[in-house]
GROMACS .gro file of N, CA and C in nm:
model
  384
    1ARG      N    1  12.714  -4.701 -13.083
    1ARG     CA    2  12.625  -4.793 -13.150
    1ARG      C    3  12.508  -4.721 -13.214
    2ARG      N    4  12.466  -4.615 -13.157
    2ARG     CA    5  12.349  -4.545 -13.208
    2ARG      C    6  12.386  -4.414 -13.278
    3GLY      N    7  12.508  -4.401 -13.318
    3GLY     CA    8  12.548  -4.278 -13.386
    3GLY      C    9  12.605  -4.177 -13.288
    4ARG      N   10  12.639  -4.065 -13.341
    4ARG     CA   11  12.699  -3.959 -13.260
    4ARG      C   12  12.591  -3.883 -13.184
    5LYS      N   13  12.630  -3.835 -13.069
    5LYS     CA   14  12.541  -3.752 -12.989
    5LYS      C   15  12.553  -3.607 -13.038
    6GLY      N   16  12.455  -3.527 -13.008
    6GLY     CA   17  12.450  -3.389 -13.054
    6GLY      C   18  12.572  -3.308 -13.015
    7TYR      N   19  12.621  -3.323 -12.892
    7TYR     CA   20  12.736  -3.244 -12.850
    7TYR      C   21  12.863  -3.288 -12.924
    8GLN      N   22  12.872  -3.416 -12.966
    8GLN     CA   23  12.988  -3.461 -13.042
    8GLN      C   24  12.990  -3.397 -13.181
    9TRP      N   25  12.872  -3.384 -13.243
    9TRP     CA   26  12.865  -3.316 -13.372
    9TRP      C   27  12.901  -3.168 -13.357
   10ALA      N   28  12.861  -3.107 -13.246
   10ALA     CA   29  12.893  -2.966 -13.221
   10ALA      C   30  13.043  -2.947 -13.204
   11ILE      N   31  13.108  -3.038 -13.133
   11ILE     CA   32  13.253  -3.030 -13.115
   11ILE      C   33  13.324  -3.048 -13.249
   12LEU      N   34  13.282  -3.146 -13.327
   12LEU     CA   35  13.342  -3.169 -13.458
   12LEU      C   36  13.325  -3.047 -13.548
   13GLY      N   37  13.207  -2.989 -13.548
   13GLY     CA   38  13.183  -2.869 -13.627
   13GLY      C   39  13.270  -2.753 -13.583
   14GLY      N   40  13.286  -2.738 -13.452
   14GLY     CA   41  13.372  -2.631 -13.399
   14GLY      C   42  13.517  -2.650 -13.438
   15VAL      N   43  13.565  -2.773 -13.431
   15VAL     CA   44  13.704  -2.801 -13.470
   15VAL      C   45  13.724  -2.774 -13.619
   16LEU      N   46  13.633  -2.821 -13.702
   16LEU     CA   47  13.645  -2.797 -13.846
   16LEU      C   48  13.636  -2.648 -13.878
   17GLY      N   49  13.551  -2.577 -13.809
   17GLY     CA   50  13.541  -2.432 -13.829
   17GLY      C   51  13.670  -2.361 -13.790
   18ALA      N   52  13.731  -2.402 -13.680
   18ALA     CA   53  13.857  -2.342 -13.636
   18ALA      C   54  13.969  -2.368 -13.737
   19VAL      N   55  13.974  -2.490 -13.791
   19VAL     CA   56  14.075  -2.523 -13.892
   19VAL      C   57  14.054  -2.436 -14.015
   20ALA      N   58  13.931  -2.417 -14.058
   20ALA     CA   59  13.902  -2.334 -14.175
   20ALA      C   60  13.943  -2.189 -14.150
   21VAL      N   61  13.917  -2.138 -14.031
   21VAL     CA   62  13.953  -2.001 -13.997
   21VAL      C   63  14.105  -1.984 -13.999
   22ILE      N   64  14.179  -2.086 -13.960
   22ILE     CA   65  14.325  -2.078 -13.959
   22ILE      C   66  14.382  -2.092 -14.100
   23LEU      N   67  14.330  -2.185 -14.180
   23LEU     CA   68  14.388  -2.214 -14.311
   23LEU      C   69  14.354  -2.111 -14.417
   24VAL      N   70  14.238  -2.054 -14.416
   24VAL     CA   71  14.197  -1.963 -14.523
   24VAL      C   72  14.290  -1.842 -14.533
   25PRO      N   73  14.324  -1.772 -14.425
   25PRO     CA   74  14.414  -1.657 -14.440
   25PRO      C   75  14.558  -1.694 -14.474
   26THR      N   76  14.600  -1.818 -14.445
   26THR     CA   77  14.739  -1.856 -14.471
   26THR      C   78  14.757  -1.927 -14.603
   27LYS      N   79  14.652  -1.941 -14.681
   27LYS     CA   80  14.657  -2.013 -14.808
   27LYS      C   81  14.746  -1.938 -14.907
   28PRO      N   82  14.838  -2.008 -14.977
   28PRO     CA   83  14.920  -1.941 -15.079
   28PRO      C   84  14.832  -1.887 -15.191
   29VAL      N   85  14.870  -1.774 -15.243
   29VAL     CA   86  14.793  -1.709 -15.348
   29VAL      C   87  14.885  -1.680 -15.466
   30ALA      N   88  14.838  -1.703 -15.586
   30ALA     CA   89  14.918  -1.673 -15.705
   30ALA      C   90  14.940  -1.524 -15.716
   31THR      N   91  15.061  -1.486 -15.757
   31THR     CA   92  15.094  -1.345 -15.773
   31THR      C   93  15.129  -1.318 -15.919
   32PRO      N   94  15.089  -1.201 -15.972
   32PRO     CA   95  15.120  -1.170 -16.111
   32PRO      C   96  15.267  -1.133 -16.128
   33MET      N   97  15.321  -1.157 -16.246
   33MET     CA   98  15.459  -1.124 -16.276
   33MET      C   99  15.461  -0.992 -16.351
   34ALA      N  100  15.545  -0.901 -16.305
   34ALA     CA  101  15.557  -0.773 -16.375
   34ALA      C  102  15.623  -0.797 -16.510
   35ALA      N  103  15.587  -0.718 -16.606
   35ALA     CA  104  15.635  -0.739 -16.743
   35ALA      C  105  15.783  -0.704 -16.756
   36ALA      N  106  15.857  -0.797 -16.812
   36ALA     CA  107  15.996  -0.777 -16.853
   36ALA      C  108  16.085  -0.719 -16.745
   37GLU      N  109  16.084  -0.775 -16.628
   37GLU     CA  110  16.173  -0.729 -16.522
   37GLU      C  111  16.314  -0.780 -16.550
   38LYS      N  112  16.412  -0.696 -16.528
   38LYS     CA  113  16.551  -0.733 -16.553
   38LYS      C  114  16.622  -0.759 -16.421
   39GLN      N  115  16.568  -0.852 -16.347
   39GLN     CA  116  16.630  -0.894 -16.222
   39GLN      C  117  16.603  -1.042 -16.203
   40PRO      N  118  16.680  -1.108 -16.117
   40PRO     CA  119  16.654  -1.250 -16.091
   40PRO      C  120  16.513  -1.269 -16.037
   41TRP      N  121  16.458  -1.388 -16.060
   41TRP     CA  122  16.324  -1.415 -16.008
   41TRP      C  123  16.310  -1.560 -15.968
   42LEU      N  124  16.219  -1.581 -15.876
   42LEU     CA  125  16.192  -1.712 -15.820
   42LEU      C  126  16.049  -1.750 -15.855
   43LEU      N  127  16.034  -1.866 -15.917
   43LEU     CA  128  15.902  -1.918 -15.952
   43LEU      C  129  15.864  -2.025 -15.851
   44GLU      N  130  15.750  -2.007 -15.785
   44GLU     CA  131  15.698  -2.108 -15.695
   44GLU      C  132  15.572  -2.166 -15.759
   45ILE      N  133  15.574  -2.295 -15.786
   45ILE     CA  134  15.455  -2.363 -15.835
   45ILE      C  135  15.397  -2.437 -15.716
   46GLN      N  136  15.276  -2.397 -15.676
   46GLN     CA  137  15.216  -2.446 -15.553
   46GLN      C  138  15.069  -2.475 -15.572
   47SER      N  139  15.010  -2.526 -15.468
   47SER     CA  140  14.867  -2.551 -15.466
   47SER      C  141  14.810  -2.499 -15.334
   48PRO      N  142  14.695  -2.435 -15.336
   48PRO     CA  143  14.638  -2.386 -15.212
   48PRO      C  144  14.589  -2.497 -15.120
   49PHE      N  145  14.585  -2.621 -15.169
   49PHE     CA  146  14.539  -2.733 -15.088
   49PHE      C  147  14.653  -2.824 -15.044
   50CYS      N  148  14.776  -2.785 -15.070
   50CYS     CA  149  14.895  -2.863 -15.038
   50CYS      C  150  14.948  -2.820 -14.902
   51LEU      N  151  14.959  -2.915 -14.808
   51LEU     CA  152  15.007  -2.881 -14.674
   51LEU      C  153  15.152  -2.834 -14.676
   52ALA      N  154  15.235  -2.895 -14.759
   52ALA     CA  155  15.375  -2.851 -14.769
   52ALA      C  156  15.384  -2.708 -14.823
   53CYS      N  157  15.293  -2.674 -14.915
   53CYS     CA  158  15.289  -2.538 -14.969
   53CYS      C  159  15.252  -2.438 -14.860
   54LEU      N  160  15.155  -2.475 -14.780
   54LEU     CA  161  15.115  -2.390 -14.668
   54LEU      C  162  15.230  -2.372 -14.570
   55ALA      N  163  15.304  -2.480 -14.546
   55ALA     CA  164  15.417  -2.475 -14.452
   55ALA      C  165  15.529  -2.385 -14.507
   56GLN      N  166  15.548  -2.381 -14.638
   56GLN     CA  167  15.655  -2.302 -14.699
   56GLN      C  168  15.616  -2.156 -14.723
   57LYS      N  169  15.488  -2.124 -14.709
   57LYS     CA  170  15.441  -1.988 -14.738
   57LYS      C  171  15.515  -1.883 -14.656
   58SER      N  172  15.536  -1.908 -14.528
   58SER     CA  173  15.605  -1.807 -14.445
   58SER      C  174  15.750  -1.790 -14.489
   59GLU      N  175  15.816  -1.897 -14.530
   59GLU     CA  176  15.955  -1.887 -14.577
   59GLU      C  177  15.962  -1.808 -14.708
   60VAL      N  178  15.870  -1.835 -14.798
   60VAL     CA  179  15.866  -1.762 -14.926
   60VAL      C  180  15.836  -1.614 -14.900
   61ASP      N  181  15.742  -1.586 -14.810
   61ASP     CA  182  15.711  -1.447 -14.773
   61ASP      C  183  15.834  -1.377 -14.717
   62ARG      N  184  15.908  -1.446 -14.633
   62ARG     CA  185  16.029  -1.391 -14.570
   62ARG      C  186  16.134  -1.359 -14.678
   63VAL      N  187  16.155  -1.452 -14.770
   63VAL     CA  188  16.252  -1.430 -14.879
   63VAL      C  189  16.208  -1.314 -14.967
   64GLU      N  190  16.078  -1.310 -14.999
   64GLU     CA  191  16.026  -1.202 -15.082
   64GLU      C  192  16.047  -1.066 -15.016
   65LYS      N  193  16.024  -1.058 -14.886
   65LYS     CA  194  16.040  -0.932 -14.814
   65LYS      C  195  16.188  -0.895 -14.800
   66GLU      N  196  16.273  -0.994 -14.769
   66GLU     CA  197  16.416  -0.968 -14.749
   66GLU      C  198  16.484  -0.916 -14.876
   67PHE      N  199  16.446  -0.971 -14.991
   67PHE     CA  200  16.512  -0.936 -15.117
   67PHE      C  201  16.426  -0.848 -15.206
   68GLN      N  202  16.333  -0.775 -15.146
   68GLN     CA  203  16.245  -0.688 -15.222
   68GLN      C  204  16.328  -0.586 -15.300
   69GLY      N  205  16.299  -0.573 -15.429
   69GLY     CA  206  16.374  -0.483 -15.515
   69GLY      C  207  16.490  -0.550 -15.585
   70ARG      N  208  16.535  -0.665 -15.534
   70ARG     CA  209  16.646  -0.739 -15.596
   70ARG      C  210  16.601  -0.872 -15.654
   71LEU      N  211  16.482  -0.920 -15.612
   71LEU     CA  212  16.431  -1.049 -15.654
   71LEU      C  213  16.280  -1.040 -15.671
   72SER      N  214  16.232  -1.090 -15.782
   72SER     CA  215  16.087  -1.100 -15.803
   72SER      C  216  16.044  -1.241 -15.769
   73VAL      N  217  15.935  -1.253 -15.694
   73VAL     CA  218  15.882  -1.384 -15.659
   73VAL      C  219  15.749  -1.400 -15.731
   74ARG      N  220  15.736  -1.508 -15.805
   74ARG     CA  221  15.613  -1.536 -15.881
   74ARG      C  222  15.553  -1.665 -15.827
   75ARG      N  223  15.433  -1.658 -15.775
   75ARG     CA  224  15.362  -1.774 -15.721
   75ARG      C  225  15.251  -1.813 -15.817
   76VAL      N  226  15.249  -1.941 -15.854
   76VAL     CA  227  15.150  -1.988 -15.951
   76VAL      C  228  15.082  -2.112 -15.895
   77ASP      N  229  14.950  -2.113 -15.900
   77ASP     CA  230  14.870  -2.227 -15.857
   77ASP      C  231  14.874  -2.333 -15.968
   78ILE      N  232  14.921  -2.451 -15.937
   78ILE     CA  233  14.935  -2.558 -16.037
   78ILE      C  234  14.800  -2.601 -16.093
   79GLN      N  235  14.692  -2.571 -16.023
   79GLN     CA  236  14.559  -2.611 -16.068
   79GLN      C  237  14.497  -2.511 -16.166
   80SER      N  238  14.562  -2.396 -16.183
   80SER     CA  239  14.511  -2.298 -16.280
   80SER      C  240  14.563  -2.334 -16.419
   81ALA      N  241  14.506  -2.273 -16.520
   81ALA     CA  242  14.549  -2.299 -16.658
   81ALA      C  243  14.695  -2.260 -16.676
   82GLU      N  244  14.731  -2.142 -16.626
   82GLU     CA  245  14.870  -2.095 -16.636
   82GLU      C  246  14.965  -2.186 -16.559
   83GLY      N  247  14.922  -2.227 -16.439
   83GLY     CA  248  15.006  -2.314 -16.357
   83GLY      C  249  15.030  -2.450 -16.418
   84SER      N  250  14.927  -2.509 -16.475
   84SER     CA  251  14.946  -2.641 -16.537
   84SER      C  252  15.033  -2.629 -16.662
   85LYS      N  253  15.022  -2.517 -16.733
   85LYS     CA  254  15.107  -2.494 -16.850
   85LYS      C  255  15.254  -2.480 -16.807
   86LEU      N  256  15.279  -2.399 -16.703
   86LEU     CA  257  15.416  -2.381 -16.654
   86LEU      C  258  15.472  -2.511 -16.596
   87ALA      N  259  15.388  -2.587 -16.526
   87ALA     CA  260  15.433  -2.714 -16.469
   87ALA      C  261  15.475  -2.811 -16.580
   88ALA      N  262  15.399  -2.815 -16.688
   88ALA     CA  263  15.435  -2.901 -16.801
   88ALA      C  264  15.561  -2.850 -16.870
   89GLN      N  265  15.571  -2.720 -16.885
   89GLN     CA  266  15.685  -2.659 -16.952
   89GLN      C  267  15.815  -2.686 -16.876
   90HIS      N  268  15.808  -2.684 -16.742
   90HIS     CA  269  15.928  -2.702 -16.659
   90HIS      C  270  15.936  -2.842 -16.598
   91ASP      N  271  15.852  -2.934 -16.645
   91ASP     CA  272  15.853  -3.073 -16.600
   91ASP      C  273  15.838  -3.084 -16.447
   92ILE      N  274  15.736  -3.017 -16.394
   92ILE     CA  275  15.706  -3.017 -16.251
   92ILE      C  276  15.588  -3.111 -16.227
   93ASN      N  277  15.603  -3.203 -16.133
   93ASN     CA  278  15.490  -3.290 -16.100
   93ASN      C  279  15.464  -3.298 -15.950
   94ARG      N  280  15.538  -3.219 -15.870
   94ARG     CA  281  15.513  -3.214 -15.725
   94ARG      C  282  15.516  -3.069 -15.678
   95THR      N  283  15.437  -3.043 -15.576
   95THR     CA  284  15.434  -2.909 -15.518
   95THR      C  285  15.475  -2.917 -15.372
   96PRO      N  286  15.533  -2.812 -15.319
   96PRO     CA  287  15.577  -2.692 -15.388
   96PRO      C  288  15.709  -2.716 -15.460
   97SER      N  289  15.723  -2.652 -15.574
   97SER     CA  290  15.847  -2.656 -15.651
   97SER      C  291  15.894  -2.513 -15.671
   98PHE      N  292  16.023  -2.493 -15.658
   98PHE     CA  293  16.083  -2.360 -15.670
   98PHE      C  294  16.188  -2.364 -15.780
   99ILE      N  295  16.184  -2.267 -15.870
   99ILE     CA  296  16.284  -2.255 -15.976
   99ILE      C  297  16.340  -2.114 -15.970
  100PHE      N  298  16.473  -2.104 -15.961
  100PHE     CA  299  16.540  -1.975 -15.954
  100PHE      C  300  16.596  -1.942 -16.092
  101PHE      N  301  16.559  -1.824 -16.144
  101PHE     CA  302  16.606  -1.778 -16.275
  101PHE      C  303  16.694  -1.655 -16.256
  102ASP      N  304  16.798  -1.643 -16.339
  102ASP     CA  305  16.879  -1.522 -16.335
  102ASP      C  306  16.809  -1.411 -16.412
  103GLN      N  307  16.874  -1.294 -16.422
  103GLN     CA  308  16.809  -1.179 -16.485
  103GLN      C  309  16.786  -1.198 -16.634
  104THR      N  310  16.854  -1.294 -16.698
  104THR     CA  311  16.832  -1.320 -16.840
  104THR      C  312  16.721  -1.422 -16.863
  105GLY      N  313  16.670  -1.482 -16.755
  105GLY     CA  314  16.562  -1.581 -16.767
  105GLY      C  315  16.612  -1.724 -16.773
  106GLU      N  316  16.742  -1.743 -16.751
  106GLU     CA  317  16.800  -1.877 -16.753
  106GLU      C  318  16.782  -1.944 -16.616
  107GLU      N  319  16.737  -2.068 -16.617
  107GLU     CA  320  16.719  -2.142 -16.492
  107GLU      C  321  16.856  -2.174 -16.432
  108LEU      N  322  16.874  -2.137 -16.304
  108LEU     CA  323  16.999  -2.166 -16.235
  108LEU      C  324  16.988  -2.291 -16.149
  109TRP      N  325  16.876  -2.304 -16.078
  109TRP     CA  326  16.855  -2.422 -15.994
  109TRP      C  327  16.708  -2.436 -15.963
  110ARG      N  328  16.674  -2.555 -15.911
  110ARG     CA  329  16.536  -2.580 -15.868
  110ARG      C  330  16.538  -2.661 -15.740
  111SER      N  331  16.430  -2.652 -15.667
  111SER     CA  332  16.415  -2.721 -15.540
  111SER      C  333  16.270  -2.769 -15.530
  112ILE      N  334  16.252  -2.889 -15.477
  112ILE     CA  335  16.118  -2.944 -15.462
  112ILE      C  336  16.091  -2.967 -15.314
  113GLY      N  337  15.981  -2.913 -15.265
  113GLY     CA  338  15.939  -2.938 -15.128
  113GLY      C  339  15.982  -2.835 -15.026
  114LYS      N  340  16.100  -2.775 -15.044
  114LYS     CA  341  16.150  -2.680 -14.946
  114LYS      C  342  16.234  -2.573 -15.015
  115LEU      N  343  16.213  -2.449 -14.975
  115LEU     CA  344  16.292  -2.339 -15.028
  115LEU      C  345  16.410  -2.314 -14.936
  116ASP      N  346  16.529  -2.307 -14.991
  116ASP     CA  347  16.650  -2.281 -14.915
  116ASP      C  348  16.686  -2.133 -14.931
  117ALA      N  349  16.659  -2.053 -14.828
  117ALA     CA  350  16.684  -1.909 -14.834
  117ALA      C  351  16.833  -1.880 -14.851
  118GLY      N  352  16.918  -1.964 -14.794
  118GLY     CA  353  17.063  -1.945 -14.808
  118GLY      C  354  17.107  -1.959 -14.953
  119ARG      N  355  17.049  -2.052 -15.023
  119ARG     CA  356  17.081  -2.072 -15.164
  119ARG      C  357  17.034  -1.953 -15.248
  120VAL      N  358  16.919  -1.899 -15.213
  120VAL     CA  359  16.869  -1.779 -15.281
  120VAL      C  360  16.968  -1.664 -15.259
  121ARG      N  361  17.013  -1.648 -15.135
  121ARG     CA  362  17.107  -1.543 -15.099
  121ARG      C  363  17.238  -1.557 -15.180
  122GLU      N  364  17.291  -1.681 -15.187
  122GLU     CA  365  17.414  -1.707 -15.262
  122GLU      C  366  17.396  -1.678 -15.410
  123SER      N  367  17.283  -1.718 -15.465
  123SER     CA  368  17.257  -1.696 -15.607
  123SER      C  369  17.245  -1.548 -15.640
  124LEU      N  370  17.184  -1.472 -15.551
  124LEU     CA  371  17.173  -1.327 -15.573
  124LEU      C  372  17.309  -1.261 -15.564
  125ALA      N  373  17.392  -1.306 -15.471
  125ALA     CA  374  17.527  -1.249 -15.457
  125ALA      C  375  17.610  -1.279 -15.582
  126ALA      N  376  17.595  -1.399 -15.638
  126ALA     CA  377  17.671  -1.440 -15.756
  126ALA      C  378  17.623  -1.369 -15.881
  127SER      N  379  17.497  -1.324 -15.883
  127SER     CA  380  17.443  -1.262 -16.005
  127SER      C  381  17.466  -1.112 -16.012
  128LYS      N  382  17.534  -1.056 -15.915
  128LYS     CA  383  17.559  -0.909 -15.916
  128LYS      C  384  17.657  -0.871 -16.022
   0.00000   0.00000   0.00000
């Protein structure tokens, strides 16, 4: 009735601080694309404030590490100028969105919300 007590504000502040400490290092970050690579690549259009994007970050990191040298992974923040341009160009309106391109730059498939590492593996095997 009379508002929050001092210790309740301290607990709330501590919880919010802990959440910030956990989320900041795990936030997805846009990565630059190397010029004219002649290998398949995966485009992830994401947002650093999207919980599904945060949840998929470890899977994308795993795929990037597993296929290093055979697959380029490009992460773009949809809120940046480049990201909004790419989202409009590829008709993306939800994050995270994944688009797999072959070595010629042709789109092979896309996925919204979840990256399927098995599908990436199959697509790389087929593009050899």
